[in-house]
Amino acid sequence: MSEPVKVEVGLGERAYDILIGPGLLARAGAEIAARLPGARVAVVTDENVAAAQLPALQAGLEASGVASTAITVPPGEKTKSFSHLETVVDGILAAKLERRDVVVALGGGVVGDLTGFAAGIARRGMPFVQIPTSLLAQVDSSVGGKTGINSPRGKNLVGVFHQPRLVLADTETLDTLPAREFRAGYAEVAKYGLIDRPDFFYWLEKNWQAVFSGGAARIEAIAQSCRAKADVVARDEFETGDRALLNLGHTFGHALEAAVQYDGARLVHGEGVAIGMALAHRFSTRMNLASPDDAARVEAHLKAVGLPWRLSDVPGGLPDAEALLGFIAQDKKVSRGTLTFILTHGVGRSFIAKDVPASEVLSFLRENHPG
Amino acid sequence: MSEPVKVEVGLGERAYDILIGPGLLARAGAEIAARLPGARVAVVTDENVAAAQLPALQAGLEASGVASTAITVPPGEKTKSFSHLETVVDGILAAKLERRDVVVALGGGVVGDLTGFAAGIARRGMPFVQIPTSLLAQVDSSVGGKTGINSPRGKNLVGVFHQPRLVLADTETLDTLPAREFRAGYAEVAKYGLIDRPDFFYWLEKNWQAVFSGGAARIEAIAQSCRAKADVVARDEFETGDRALLNLGHTFGHALEAAVQYDGARLVHGEGVAIGMALAHRFSTRMNLASPDDAARVEAHLKAVGLPWRLSDVPGGLPDAEALLGFIAQDKKVSRGTLTFILTHGVGRSFIAKDVPASEVLSFLRENHPG
């Protein structure tokens, strides 16, 4: 088996490696034992991932003599709640894990966010290893240490920054993903090109079919994405500045997710981000910040890969422009009552725009609203 | 009004001041506004403290134009639960506080631990100010950034390290404390002398009555305690080494608290620590580590101030020695199955003793058991 690609996340004493490639579930025990000798493991996963991937991981741990226990939660966004957080923390403590043992997240973004939060608060912080099994989790939520749950007041409003000790992105786990889920994760891959890596975006325009097919191009796209995110996170671990760039497409996207009441049958996160990125580029042209050609190029690529890119692509209709603005204003990236957006001067030239007039956003939403 | 005593906690970019003296509730608005200009405030307190101290704090905030909202929880250790954590976090978010606003804990250790945890996870970490209103909270839980709640598996097993931006120890709030509660807090004051400041312990032997009476000696004792704790915390913020010294008396003490099922009518935390400190010194003499004279001196001082110091001082009887050892072994300071204690070579000469044989502890408990 070929060696995995390694991406280093440079966070000083919290630095860690991301390993990317096939067969990493089988190597998990060896990689964990090498970094955390003698540690016992609690694996947190959801029912679906448990059925598909847990036996391979358990075999991989056992092969290196790493003792483990499994904690299984229901799949889906509703699992990011105080109630499931309490369940996972209690499972870790019930297994009598100590502060030098390890909590492993095996699953997508929901499992990663919930488990990282539980690891961050059990015994005031335990070592944490991410084994992301969705494309979205491999390129986004497993890098950067953001963990958390949702609140009735909004998504991801409760959590901690807790960096993993190791991320194992086993690309074989992506082979069984539903096509829609893989495609939604791809929106975040494209995002890294649009933020500040234009050459990566142009590469994706040419190679996206190979990325979707698997193999070397997919590993390369995941590694590039992790490098891009790691660079931003290393500059701004606690999101006091540049890290906000990672929210490109997310202010519009979160509002759309809220508008469909987080109904994944209508819109999943990556799809909201895809529409949000297209809107951010189109809004930037309206503000005379970017060329319409760039907005059209982004829209064309999202359309080509089969992602939604405009408001009318959300099935089942949307509330009116005023209501959408209301969802945007509730977004946590509102600072002192003003609206902050990630806008762009063109492909790969995004920036943080503070004090964006709500009236401009409202007019823009009206012009682009299908209803 | 005289200027408060200032103790600086040197934690680099997380450094903060502890102000100690009378009249600080009235100055809270000015002190907060000076450090966090423009911030809004959520004050978390319990029903008892709200009645006694909240109006003075609210007046102090209003006087400096600091907008505030209050979140009130029930008094008592049971409030350190996931359920109340969720309530407090929701109250912070419902007040639409943003990441630069401030969460203030007004109360004793329970309110401080719960509120600090809520501040540490709401929006992945918000600024936090401690206004401790018990002696225990002023000298212990308000210094060092440990926050948390209890689990059915044990006390303080869930939480985060989240340093306050400021601690205001208003010594006037201690004037209305019940005598028993003040005395229990005094056990932690004496602890700092016993850990590594023998001169402070000798000073307390001479001046404890003045400390109990209030005034300059009380302020001095609180300031010395905060300095002592701050020194240890600055050396070891995340408890990977020396910080464990602060657990002097706590391994026995926690076991006793657990043995009476945390029934505060029988034993409050500081009383458990007092007995625990006496036992740690007596056990150290049994292990030929310290002179019996030192153990007797510690016992005499605790007895003089009216604190319990031996197992027979716990009203209502205790489970047998084997059961007590069981409570000790469940304590979180157990590492890889071995017992870790803070033992001592004499007054002010404590150290971390790893691999203490459980059999010795059991024999010691049998010899000292009243039953």
XYZ file of C-alpha atoms in Angstrom, chain B residues 121-367:
247
model
C -18.479 27.468 25.283
C -21.038 30.142 24.280
C -19.937 31.278 20.799
C -16.836 29.109 21.411
C -15.605 31.386 24.147
C -16.655 34.809 25.419
C -14.888 37.180 27.821
C -15.579 36.285 31.421
C -15.390 38.300 34.655
C -15.528 36.734 38.110
C -17.102 38.536 41.048
C -16.707 35.931 43.812
C -18.867 36.521 46.881
C -17.620 33.729 49.172
C -14.195 33.400 50.777
C -13.714 30.021 49.076
C -14.433 31.503 45.666
C -12.235 34.560 46.284
C -9.158 32.525 47.177
C -9.666 29.410 45.093
C -12.145 28.955 42.276
C -11.863 32.498 40.907
C -8.136 32.074 40.256
C -6.790 29.762 37.594
C -9.426 29.338 34.939
C -10.787 25.934 35.890
C -14.489 25.819 35.138
C -16.944 22.977 35.069
C -19.907 20.979 36.174
C -20.367 17.647 37.913
C -21.116 14.309 36.329
C -22.862 11.305 37.871
C -19.329 9.798 37.572
C -17.770 12.447 39.823
C -17.380 16.115 40.620
C -15.905 18.613 38.152
C -15.357 15.934 35.537
C -16.715 18.122 32.735
C -15.464 21.615 31.930
C -12.883 23.783 30.225
C -9.915 25.934 31.127
C -11.206 29.458 30.550
C -9.347 32.331 32.180
C -11.318 35.356 33.372
C -10.396 38.803 32.056
C -10.776 40.266 35.527
C -11.617 39.152 39.061
C -13.280 41.567 41.482
C -13.100 40.217 45.031
C -15.315 42.625 46.948
C -14.493 41.874 50.579
C -17.699 43.528 51.769
C -19.677 40.655 50.278
C -18.054 38.384 52.901
C -19.589 40.308 55.811
C -22.922 38.551 55.392
C -21.502 35.022 54.952
C -22.596 32.439 57.543
C -19.719 31.739 59.953
C -19.511 28.101 58.913
C -19.114 29.021 55.252
C -16.394 31.587 55.982
C -14.538 29.038 58.121
C -14.753 26.403 55.393
C -13.258 28.879 52.917
C -10.471 29.565 55.410
C -9.318 25.954 55.008
C -8.190 26.841 51.467
C -6.394 29.942 52.785
C -4.417 27.787 55.223
C -3.758 25.349 52.368
C -1.570 27.868 50.520
C 0.679 28.138 53.554
C 0.874 24.373 53.854
C 1.704 23.868 50.162
C 4.817 26.022 49.874
C 4.542 29.185 52.017
C 5.439 28.212 55.580
C 5.802 31.860 56.625
C 2.207 32.501 55.538
C 1.034 29.542 57.639
C 2.928 30.843 60.673
C 1.404 34.301 60.064
C -2.059 32.712 59.968
C -1.408 30.880 63.232
C -0.891 34.302 64.853
C -3.425 36.356 62.905
C -6.323 34.078 62.064
C -8.670 35.860 64.474
C -8.039 39.171 62.712
C -8.656 37.460 59.358
C -11.993 36.206 60.663
C -12.863 39.690 62.011
C -12.387 41.440 58.654
C -10.424 44.525 57.703
C -6.809 44.737 56.605
C -5.749 41.265 57.815
C -8.554 39.661 55.832
C -7.603 41.539 52.671
C -3.965 40.550 53.226
C -4.862 36.871 53.658
C -6.977 36.884 50.498
C -4.266 38.666 48.514
C -1.571 36.237 49.740
C -3.796 33.297 48.817
C -4.474 34.661 45.336
C -0.753 35.336 44.820
C 0.095 31.808 45.938
C -2.436 30.246 43.620
C -1.521 32.564 40.746
C 2.134 31.530 41.062
C 1.276 27.847 40.783
C -1.160 28.406 37.914
C 1.342 30.546 35.995
C 3.823 27.659 36.209
C 1.301 25.068 35.024
C -1.873 26.495 33.512
C -3.270 23.197 32.237
C -2.423 20.967 35.216
C 0.200 18.766 33.655
C 2.525 19.066 36.637
C 2.931 21.373 39.619
C -0.656 22.573 39.612
C -1.605 19.275 41.231
C -0.093 20.681 44.450
C -3.284 22.717 44.790
C -5.010 19.406 45.444
C -3.375 19.154 48.874
C -6.088 17.720 51.104
C -8.418 17.212 48.169
C -7.991 13.516 47.464
C -9.063 12.563 50.993
C -11.455 15.532 51.041
C -13.291 14.601 47.845
C -13.616 11.023 49.056
C -15.263 12.259 52.253
C -17.603 14.533 50.323
C -18.568 11.578 48.154
C -18.950 9.348 51.215
C -21.576 11.713 52.670
C -23.159 11.988 49.233
C -22.291 15.676 49.012
C -24.662 16.437 51.871
C -23.593 19.964 52.793
C -25.418 19.714 56.095
C -22.793 17.142 57.098
C -19.700 18.296 55.258
C -19.001 21.188 52.910
C -16.046 21.254 50.539
C -13.719 23.334 52.710
C -14.389 21.101 55.696
C -13.515 18.045 53.630
C -10.304 19.793 52.576
C -9.479 20.614 56.220
C -9.784 16.967 57.241
C -7.978 15.968 54.039
C -5.034 18.282 54.788
C -4.724 16.944 58.317
C -4.860 13.373 56.990
C -2.274 14.140 54.270
C 0.139 15.407 56.959
C -0.585 12.513 59.287
C -0.212 9.989 56.469
C 3.095 11.643 55.509
C 4.409 11.003 59.017
C 3.278 7.390 58.755
C 5.315 7.109 55.546
C 8.320 8.606 57.409
C 8.255 11.642 55.138
C 7.501 14.313 57.734
C 7.842 14.914 61.447
C 4.833 14.107 63.675
C 5.318 17.591 65.159
C 4.316 19.174 61.866
C 1.197 17.030 61.581
C 0.248 17.938 65.145
C 0.813 21.622 64.413
C -1.527 21.506 61.406
C -4.160 19.624 63.382
C -3.900 22.137 66.233
C -4.425 25.102 63.940
C -7.443 23.593 62.206
C -8.918 22.724 65.592
C -8.221 26.249 66.909
C -10.165 27.928 64.107
C -13.057 25.497 64.583
C -12.547 23.353 61.479
C -12.965 19.564 61.501
C -9.618 17.758 61.199
C -10.219 14.021 61.713
C -12.569 11.373 60.350
C -14.559 11.284 63.594
C -15.434 14.962 63.060
C -17.783 14.042 60.206
C -21.257 13.947 61.752
C -23.422 10.898 61.094
C -20.608 8.395 60.659
C -18.681 7.197 57.603
C -18.521 4.036 55.512
C -15.658 1.705 56.418
C -12.028 2.097 55.323
C -12.421 -0.155 52.268
C -15.351 1.924 51.044
C -13.431 5.158 51.610
C -10.540 3.786 49.567
C -13.059 3.026 46.839
C -14.102 6.685 46.798
C -10.445 7.704 46.612
C -9.771 5.358 43.702
C -12.663 6.928 41.776
C -11.136 10.336 42.204
C -9.973 11.787 38.901
C -6.412 12.177 40.144
C -5.934 8.446 39.700
C -3.500 7.889 36.846
C -3.247 4.515 35.084
C -4.589 2.695 38.133
C -2.001 4.014 40.593
C -2.832 6.396 43.447
C -1.446 9.912 43.367
C -1.484 12.001 46.550
C -0.137 15.353 47.572
C 2.078 14.508 50.525
C 4.493 16.655 52.514
C 7.905 16.815 54.121
C 6.480 19.291 56.658
C 4.684 22.656 56.863
C 5.052 24.403 53.487
C 6.933 21.497 51.930
C 4.316 19.569 49.998
C 5.033 17.496 46.883
C 3.318 15.253 44.348
C 3.639 11.597 45.375
C 2.899 9.165 42.562
C 2.526 5.404 42.978
C 1.392 5.583 46.597
C 0.536 1.980 47.536
C -3.201 1.574 48.039
C -2.464 -0.955 50.796
C -0.715 1.732 52.885
C -3.638 4.102 52.422
C -6.063 1.383 53.454
C -4.108 0.552 56.616
C -3.909 4.256 57.457
C -7.665 4.708 57.000
C -8.334 1.660 59.213
C -6.080 3.021 61.961
